[in-house]
Amino acid sequence: GESVGLHLPTLSVQEGDNSIINCAYSNSASDYFIWYKQESGKGPQFIIDIRSNMDKRQGQRVTVLLNKTVKHLSLQIAATQPGDSAVYFCAENPFRSGNTGKLIFGQGTTLQVKP
Amino acid sequence: DTGVSQNPRHKITKRGQNVTFRCDPISEHNRLYWYRQTLGQGPEFLTYFQNEAQLEKSRLLSDRFSAERPKGSFSTLEIQRTEQGDSAMYLCASRGGGIYGYTFGSGTRLTVV
């Protein structure tokens, strides 16, 4: 079946560096994507979202890029901090007719920030 | 606290026992979701309520699983005759009219021994 997936299970970066987390999706009907951060023992926390009519969206220290041609999504974190250490998931919500709003998640990338 | 609340946070049960989890969504949210998350995996959709109506169920939701939202506010998820394969984190989420504001609770971690 169609799913949203991530390229790397683990990413290790030095504190202060920029981080890039990637996600490939296969559902061409998807037109809305969300990045979540999940810390140990907690539920997923919304970071940033993007609709398919956009290529880029910026938040505070985070940027999401969408390349619909190759069905690729990325999350960039600027000046990575120890508090950014967590598992990051991309999720898809296709706005088809009768959409219930359920999310399809990828497997996650663990971001480790070295001091 | 204005977030999504789930109870209990942890549950250890013996195989074959029944368990019930509760989710209290954000009060103004009429849409409620249950997801299951196993170790190292992303959450998987189980079921969806709009107000008190259960509008979608995943094939992951076997006959042993039942979810209710009797008054369109809190929801319960019951698992009957638990199996070791049911061990997972059960997450609840809620949202209002738009997809923005989709908020997860901290989950109930179930361990079946």
Short mmCIF file of C-alpha atoms in Angstrom, two decimals, chain A residues 1-111:
data_model
loop_
_atom_site.label_atom_id
_atom_site.label_comp_id
_atom_site.label_asym_id
_atom_site.label_seq_id
_atom_site.Cartn_x
_atom_site.Cartn_y
_atom_site.Cartn_z
CA GLY A 1 0.00 0.00 0.00
CA GLU A 2 0.99 3.64 -0.18
CA SER A 3 2.88 5.07 2.73
CA VAL A 4 5.03 7.89 3.92
CA GLY A 5 8.57 6.95 4.82
CA LEU A 6 11.82 8.46 6.03
CA HIS A 7 15.25 7.91 4.56
CA LEU A 8 17.41 7.52 7.66
CA PRO A 9 16.56 5.98 11.02
CA THR A 10 19.14 8.03 12.92
CA LEU A 11 20.79 11.40 12.41
CA SER A 12 23.56 12.64 14.66
CA VAL A 13 24.56 16.31 14.56
CA GLN A 14 26.71 18.69 16.55
CA GLU A 15 25.01 21.30 18.67
CA GLY A 16 24.73 24.51 16.69
CA ASP A 17 24.80 22.81 13.29
CA ASN A 18 21.83 22.67 10.96
CA SER A 19 19.87 19.42 10.66
CA ILE A 20 18.06 18.09 7.62
CA ILE A 21 15.58 15.25 8.00
CA ASN A 22 14.14 13.71 4.85
CA CYS A 23 10.92 11.97 3.96
CA ALA A 24 9.74 10.30 0.77
CA TYR A 25 6.06 9.80 0.08
CA SER A 26 4.39 7.67 -2.53
CA ASN A 27 0.76 8.84 -2.54
CA SER A 28 0.48 11.29 -5.41
CA ALA A 29 -2.97 12.31 -4.14
CA SER A 30 -1.50 13.68 -0.91
CA ASP A 31 -1.81 17.41 -0.66
CA TYR A 32 -1.05 18.12 2.97
CA PHE A 33 1.94 17.14 5.08
CA ILE A 34 2.88 17.59 8.71
CA TRP A 35 6.11 17.17 10.66
CA TYR A 36 5.87 15.95 14.24
CA LYS A 37 8.43 15.73 17.03
CA GLN A 38 8.09 12.96 19.60
CA GLU A 39 10.07 12.89 22.80
CA SER A 40 10.41 9.77 24.89
CA GLY A 41 7.20 8.94 26.72
CA LYS A 42 5.19 11.68 25.05
CA GLY A 43 2.75 11.97 22.19
CA PRO A 44 3.68 13.53 18.84
CA GLN A 45 3.99 17.31 18.94
CA PHE A 46 3.13 19.42 15.90
CA ILE A 47 6.11 21.27 14.41
CA ILE A 48 5.11 22.60 11.01
CA ASP A 49 2.85 21.78 8.09
CA ILE A 50 2.73 22.46 4.37
CA ARG A 51 0.12 22.18 1.63
CA SER A 52 0.91 20.90 -1.84
CA ASN A 53 0.42 24.33 -3.41
CA MET A 54 3.54 25.48 -1.58
CA ASP A 55 7.22 24.56 -2.03
CA LYS A 56 8.53 25.99 1.22
CA ARG A 57 7.27 27.11 4.56
CA GLN A 58 9.23 28.60 7.44
CA GLY A 59 8.63 28.60 11.14
CA GLN A 60 10.77 29.44 14.11
CA ARG A 61 14.15 27.75 13.40
CA VAL A 62 12.40 25.20 11.16
CA THR A 63 11.76 25.07 7.43
CA VAL A 64 9.82 22.48 5.48
CA LEU A 65 10.53 21.93 1.80
CA LEU A 66 8.23 20.05 -0.54
CA ASN A 67 9.32 18.68 -3.93
CA LYS A 68 6.24 17.24 -5.60
CA THR A 69 8.16 16.18 -8.70
CA VAL A 70 10.11 13.56 -6.77
CA LYS A 71 7.62 13.24 -3.90
CA HIS A 72 10.08 14.38 -1.29
CA LEU A 73 9.65 16.32 1.92
CA SER A 74 12.34 17.65 4.21
CA LEU A 75 12.57 19.33 7.58
CA GLN A 76 15.43 21.70 8.22
CA ILE A 77 16.27 22.71 11.78
CA ALA A 78 18.60 25.67 12.16
CA ALA A 79 21.17 25.89 14.96
CA THR A 80 20.20 22.52 16.42
CA GLN A 81 19.95 22.47 20.21
CA PRO A 82 20.04 19.59 22.71
CA GLY A 83 16.30 20.06 23.24
CA ASP A 84 15.76 19.13 19.61
CA SER A 85 16.81 15.55 20.34
CA ALA A 86 13.76 13.43 19.61
CA VAL A 87 12.16 11.22 16.98
CA TYR A 88 10.78 13.13 13.99
CA PHE A 89 7.92 11.86 11.87
CA CYS A 90 6.44 13.12 8.67
CA ALA A 91 2.74 12.47 8.22
CA GLU A 92 0.39 12.67 5.27
CA ASN A 93 -3.21 13.76 5.22
CA PRO A 94 -4.75 13.46 1.79
CA PHE A 95 -7.73 15.77 1.35
CA ARG A 96 -9.86 13.42 -0.69
CA SER A 97 -13.60 13.54 -0.73
CA GLY A 98 -14.98 12.33 2.57
CA ASN A 99 -11.60 12.77 4.20
CA THR A 100 -11.73 12.00 7.90
CA GLY A 101 -8.48 13.72 8.70
CA LYS A 102 -6.62 10.55 9.64
CA LEU A 103 -2.86 10.75 9.33
CA ILE A 104 -0.47 8.28 7.70
CA PHE A 105 2.91 8.34 9.43
CA GLY A 106 6.36 7.31 8.33
CA GLN A 107 8.72 5.31 10.51
CA GLY A 108 10.60 8.21 12.05
CA THR A 109 14.13 9.58 12.25
CA THR A 110 15.88 9.81 15.59
CA LEU A 111 17.81 13.08 15.89
#
